[in-house]
Amino acid sequence: MKKVKRFAGLFMMLLAATFAKAQDESKVETSISADVVNQYIWRGQDLGGTSFQPTLGIGCGGFSLSAWGSTGLTNPDDTKEFDITASYTIGGLTVGITDYWFNSGLDERNRYFRYNAHSTNHVFEANIGYDFKVLNVQWYTNFAGNDGANKSGKRAYSSYAEVNVPFAFAGADWTATAGCVPYATTFYGADGFAITNLTLKASKEIKVTDSFSVPVFAGITANPCSQKAYLTFGFTLQP
């Protein structure tokens, strides 16, 4: 419990430092948007059906702080999620920490402010990535909270890595993604090294008026590990 609370405290300190840095700068930008998707697919995992996913963030220089959520629109049993991410980017390098909260986990009462190591629904994840322009590489590792277990039943420090390749084709912006789980963990349902996410996604804007357009996107995702495949579609609402 103390360990998780220490991590939670460090995370809140990082959030405060990010906000303080933003306050000191003259150029602070606020971002507000929301996606509506037919399926919530995350890293090759099916987390629910039609969902509403709002985002609120601030950015200043290389610092960013954002809140993201997901709520099912058609099935009350779909995943409800609330994430807070603090990150810093310098050049092509990005490092960050995310606090994920899900409405299912170790706490039967689904309390947000429950950080006990053995009864929390929070998952704390650290990530590092580098954007090489022609492709970007990302690595994510859970380091505290409701992580999965390895084959020995111990904390797996569940990790996920992916490569994204953006390109333009036929009037749309495309991204090809390949993601894997490097070792066994129940968090991603992998018994060892596994390819869990192969995605091809296209996005473009539909012009509504001269000053307003709606970004839309569609993608095909395959998870060879679970032997599942998905066709997704969504659109973004933003000022």
Short mmCIF file of C-alpha atoms in Angstrom, two decimals:
data_model
loop_
_atom_site.label_atom_id
_atom_site.label_comp_id
_atom_site.label_asym_id
_atom_site.label_seq_id
_atom_site.Cartn_x
_atom_site.Cartn_y
_atom_site.Cartn_z
CA MET A 1 0.00 0.00 0.00
CA LYS A 2 2.79 2.41 0.94
CA LYS A 3 4.57 1.68 -2.35
CA VAL A 4 1.51 2.50 -4.44
CA LYS A 5 0.86 5.65 -2.41
CA ARG A 6 4.47 6.75 -2.96
CA PHE A 7 4.06 6.26 -6.70
CA ALA A 8 0.76 8.13 -6.60
CA GLY A 9 2.44 10.94 -4.67
CA LEU A 10 5.31 11.14 -7.16
CA PHE A 11 2.82 11.17 -10.01
CA MET A 12 0.90 14.06 -8.46
CA MET A 13 4.18 15.94 -7.90
CA LEU A 14 5.00 15.48 -11.59
CA LEU A 15 1.57 16.82 -12.52
CA ALA A 16 2.09 19.83 -10.25
CA ALA A 17 5.55 20.48 -11.70
CA THR A 18 4.15 20.28 -15.23
CA PHE A 19 1.38 22.73 -14.38
CA ALA A 20 3.79 25.08 -12.60
CA LYS A 21 6.08 25.05 -15.63
CA ALA A 22 3.12 25.86 -17.85
CA GLN A 23 2.09 28.73 -15.57
CA ASP A 24 5.55 30.28 -15.90
CA GLU A 25 5.39 30.34 -19.69
CA SER A 26 3.57 32.90 -21.81
CA LYS A 27 2.38 30.33 -24.35
CA VAL A 28 0.05 27.78 -22.79
CA GLU A 29 -2.32 25.93 -25.10
CA THR A 30 -5.53 24.16 -24.13
CA SER A 31 -6.90 21.26 -26.15
CA ILE A 32 -10.47 19.95 -25.98
CA SER A 33 -11.82 17.14 -28.13
CA ALA A 34 -13.93 13.99 -28.09
CA ASP A 35 -13.96 10.84 -30.19
CA VAL A 36 -16.99 8.67 -30.88
CA VAL A 37 -16.00 5.14 -31.91
CA ASN A 38 -17.96 2.04 -32.91
CA GLN A 39 -15.58 -0.18 -30.87
CA TYR A 40 -13.02 0.55 -28.17
CA ILE A 41 -9.93 -1.39 -29.26
CA TRP A 42 -6.74 -0.73 -27.26
CA ARG A 43 -3.42 -2.32 -28.18
CA GLY A 44 -5.29 -5.15 -29.87
CA GLN A 45 -7.65 -5.75 -26.94
CA ASP A 46 -11.43 -5.41 -27.13
CA LEU A 47 -12.51 -3.11 -24.27
CA GLY A 48 -16.07 -2.40 -25.39
CA GLY A 49 -18.54 -1.35 -28.04
CA THR A 50 -19.66 2.11 -29.14
CA SER A 51 -17.93 4.60 -26.85
CA PHE A 52 -17.60 8.31 -26.15
CA GLN A 53 -14.00 9.35 -25.41
CA PRO A 54 -13.33 12.97 -24.34
CA THR A 55 -9.91 14.59 -23.91
CA LEU A 56 -8.87 17.71 -22.00
CA GLY A 57 -5.26 18.83 -22.05
CA ILE A 58 -2.80 21.67 -21.65
CA GLY A 59 0.60 22.00 -23.27
CA CYS A 60 3.51 24.37 -22.92
CA GLY A 61 6.83 23.94 -24.67
CA GLY A 62 7.66 20.26 -24.37
CA PHE A 63 5.40 19.68 -21.35
CA SER A 64 1.88 18.31 -21.63
CA LEU A 65 -0.78 17.25 -19.16
CA SER A 66 -3.95 15.54 -20.33
CA ALA A 67 -7.04 13.77 -19.04
CA TRP A 68 -8.76 11.14 -21.20
CA GLY A 69 -11.83 9.03 -20.57
CA SER A 70 -14.04 6.41 -22.17
CA THR A 71 -17.67 5.53 -21.50
CA GLY A 72 -19.75 2.93 -23.32
CA LEU A 73 -22.85 4.29 -25.05
CA THR A 74 -24.77 1.08 -25.73
CA ASN A 75 -23.69 -1.46 -23.12
CA PRO A 76 -23.56 -0.55 -19.41
CA ASP A 77 -20.99 -3.33 -18.87
CA ASP A 78 -18.45 -1.75 -21.23
CA THR A 79 -15.21 -0.41 -19.80
CA LYS A 80 -15.35 2.96 -18.07
CA GLU A 81 -11.93 4.55 -17.95
CA PHE A 82 -10.29 7.75 -16.70
CA ASP A 83 -6.60 8.36 -17.45
CA ILE A 84 -4.23 11.19 -16.56
CA THR A 85 -0.95 11.52 -18.46
CA ALA A 86 2.02 13.81 -17.88
CA SER A 87 4.75 13.84 -20.51
CA TYR A 88 7.74 15.79 -21.75
CA THR A 89 9.06 15.91 -25.32
CA ILE A 90 12.45 17.20 -26.41
CA GLY A 91 13.42 16.74 -30.02
CA GLY A 92 12.15 13.32 -31.04
CA LEU A 93 12.30 11.90 -27.49
CA THR A 94 9.19 11.61 -25.31
CA VAL A 95 8.94 10.31 -21.74
CA GLY A 96 5.79 10.13 -19.68
CA ILE A 97 3.74 8.58 -16.90
CA THR A 98 0.08 7.58 -17.11
CA ASP A 99 -2.33 6.82 -14.28
CA TYR A 100 -5.06 4.55 -15.69
CA TRP A 101 -8.27 4.00 -13.74
CA PHE A 102 -10.80 1.37 -14.80
CA ASN A 103 -14.23 0.57 -13.38
CA SER A 104 -13.14 -3.02 -12.78
CA GLY A 105 -10.16 -4.41 -10.94
CA LEU A 106 -9.24 -5.25 -7.36
CA ASP A 107 -11.72 -2.86 -5.71
CA GLU A 108 -15.27 -4.21 -5.83
CA ARG A 109 -16.63 -0.74 -4.96
CA ASN A 110 -14.70 0.86 -7.86
CA ARG A 111 -13.44 3.78 -5.77
CA TYR A 112 -11.21 6.24 -7.60
CA PHE A 113 -9.25 7.34 -4.52
CA ARG A 114 -8.37 3.78 -3.51
CA TYR A 115 -4.61 3.25 -3.88
CA ASN A 116 -4.04 0.16 -1.72
CA ALA A 117 -1.69 -2.12 -3.68
CA HIS A 118 -3.99 -5.13 -3.25
CA SER A 119 -7.33 -3.40 -3.76
CA THR A 120 -6.94 -0.65 -6.36
CA ASN A 121 -8.28 -0.23 -9.87
CA HIS A 122 -5.42 2.10 -10.83
CA VAL A 123 -2.55 1.05 -13.08
CA PHE A 124 0.58 3.21 -13.27
CA GLU A 125 2.56 3.06 -16.50
CA ALA A 126 5.83 4.65 -17.64
CA ASN A 127 6.64 5.13 -21.30
CA ILE A 128 9.52 6.22 -23.47
CA GLY A 129 9.50 6.74 -27.21
CA TYR A 130 11.36 8.30 -30.08
CA ASP A 131 10.00 9.81 -33.28
CA PHE A 132 12.34 9.25 -36.22
CA LYS A 133 9.89 11.08 -38.55
CA VAL A 134 9.61 8.13 -40.94
CA LEU A 135 8.54 5.97 -37.98
CA ASN A 136 8.18 6.21 -34.22
CA VAL A 137 8.95 3.59 -31.58
CA GLN A 138 7.24 3.36 -28.17
CA TRP A 139 7.80 1.25 -25.04
CA TYR A 140 5.33 1.07 -22.12
CA THR A 141 5.75 -0.68 -18.75
CA ASN A 142 3.38 -0.97 -15.79
CA PHE A 143 5.26 -0.28 -12.57
CA ALA A 144 2.55 -0.10 -9.88
CA GLY A 145 -1.11 -0.70 -9.20
CA ASN A 146 -3.35 -3.42 -10.62
CA ASP A 147 -0.78 -4.99 -12.93
CA GLY A 148 -0.98 -8.50 -14.40
CA ALA A 149 0.91 -11.58 -13.22
CA ASN A 150 3.63 -13.63 -14.89
CA LYS A 151 3.74 -17.43 -15.06
CA SER A 152 5.03 -17.57 -11.47
CA GLY A 153 2.07 -15.58 -10.22
CA LYS A 154 4.20 -12.54 -9.39
CA ARG A 155 3.89 -8.98 -10.67
CA ALA A 156 4.73 -9.06 -14.36
CA TYR A 157 5.67 -5.41 -14.84
CA SER A 158 3.61 -5.85 -17.98
CA SER A 159 5.12 -4.21 -21.03
CA TYR A 160 4.05 -3.38 -24.55
CA ALA A 161 6.11 -2.06 -27.47
CA GLU A 162 4.99 -0.78 -30.84
CA VAL A 163 6.25 0.75 -34.06
CA ASN A 164 4.13 3.25 -36.01
CA VAL A 165 4.77 4.21 -39.63
CA PRO A 166 2.79 7.22 -40.94
CA PHE A 167 2.31 7.81 -44.65
CA ALA A 168 0.02 9.60 -47.09
CA PHE A 169 -1.90 7.67 -49.72
CA ALA A 170 -4.97 8.25 -51.91
CA GLY A 171 -5.93 11.54 -50.27
CA ALA A 172 -5.79 10.28 -46.68
CA ASP A 173 -3.30 10.09 -43.81
CA TRP A 174 -2.44 6.48 -42.99
CA THR A 175 -0.65 4.79 -40.09
CA ALA A 176 0.62 1.22 -39.98
CA THR A 177 1.18 -0.15 -36.47
CA ALA A 178 2.84 -3.31 -35.19
CA GLY A 179 2.70 -3.95 -31.43
CA CYS A 180 3.95 -6.77 -29.23
CA VAL A 181 4.06 -7.99 -25.65
CA PRO A 182 7.67 -9.06 -24.90
CA TYR A 183 6.98 -11.56 -22.09
CA ALA A 184 4.19 -13.40 -20.29
CA THR A 185 1.53 -11.38 -18.47
CA THR A 186 -2.15 -11.79 -17.71
CA PHE A 187 -2.60 -8.05 -18.27
CA TYR A 188 -2.39 -8.55 -22.05
CA GLY A 189 -3.38 -12.23 -22.08
CA ALA A 190 0.04 -13.37 -23.34
CA ASP A 191 1.87 -16.57 -22.34
CA GLY A 192 5.19 -15.22 -23.62
CA PHE A 193 6.37 -13.02 -26.46
CA ALA A 194 3.31 -12.27 -28.59
CA ILE A 195 2.26 -10.04 -31.46
CA THR A 196 -0.93 -8.45 -30.17
CA ASN A 197 -1.62 -5.51 -32.45
CA LEU A 198 -1.39 -5.19 -36.24
CA THR A 199 -3.34 -2.12 -37.33
CA LEU A 200 -3.78 -0.19 -40.55
CA LYS A 201 -5.63 3.09 -39.98
CA ALA A 202 -6.69 5.90 -42.32
CA SER A 203 -7.94 9.37 -41.41
CA LYS A 204 -9.13 12.44 -43.28
CA GLU A 205 -11.32 15.48 -42.74
CA ILE A 206 -14.86 15.90 -44.02
CA LYS A 207 -15.46 19.55 -44.81
CA VAL A 208 -18.82 20.77 -43.49
CA THR A 209 -18.40 24.51 -44.07
CA ASP A 210 -15.53 26.78 -45.07
CA SER A 211 -14.54 27.08 -41.40
CA PHE A 212 -15.61 23.73 -39.96
CA SER A 213 -14.62 20.15 -40.73
CA VAL A 214 -14.97 16.80 -38.96
CA PRO A 215 -11.99 14.42 -38.79
CA VAL A 216 -13.03 10.81 -39.43
CA PHE A 217 -10.97 7.64 -39.19
CA ALA A 218 -11.27 3.93 -39.85
CA GLY A 219 -8.98 1.02 -39.21
CA ILE A 220 -8.47 -2.71 -39.40
CA THR A 221 -6.88 -4.34 -36.34
CA ALA A 222 -5.73 -7.93 -35.98
CA ASN A 223 -4.51 -9.57 -32.77
CA PRO A 224 -2.67 -12.78 -33.71
CA CYS A 225 -2.27 -13.67 -30.02
CA SER A 226 -6.03 -13.78 -29.33
CA GLN A 227 -6.94 -14.73 -32.92
CA LYS A 228 -9.31 -11.74 -33.13
CA ALA A 229 -9.81 -9.04 -35.78
CA TYR A 230 -11.76 -5.78 -35.72
CA LEU A 231 -13.01 -3.10 -38.11
CA THR A 232 -13.26 0.27 -36.39
CA PHE A 233 -14.68 3.65 -37.34
CA GLY A 234 -14.92 6.94 -35.52
CA PHE A 235 -15.02 10.71 -35.74
CA THR A 236 -13.59 13.55 -33.68
CA LEU A 237 -15.39 16.61 -32.34
CA GLN A 238 -13.17 19.58 -31.57
CA PRO A 239 -13.35 23.39 -31.54
#
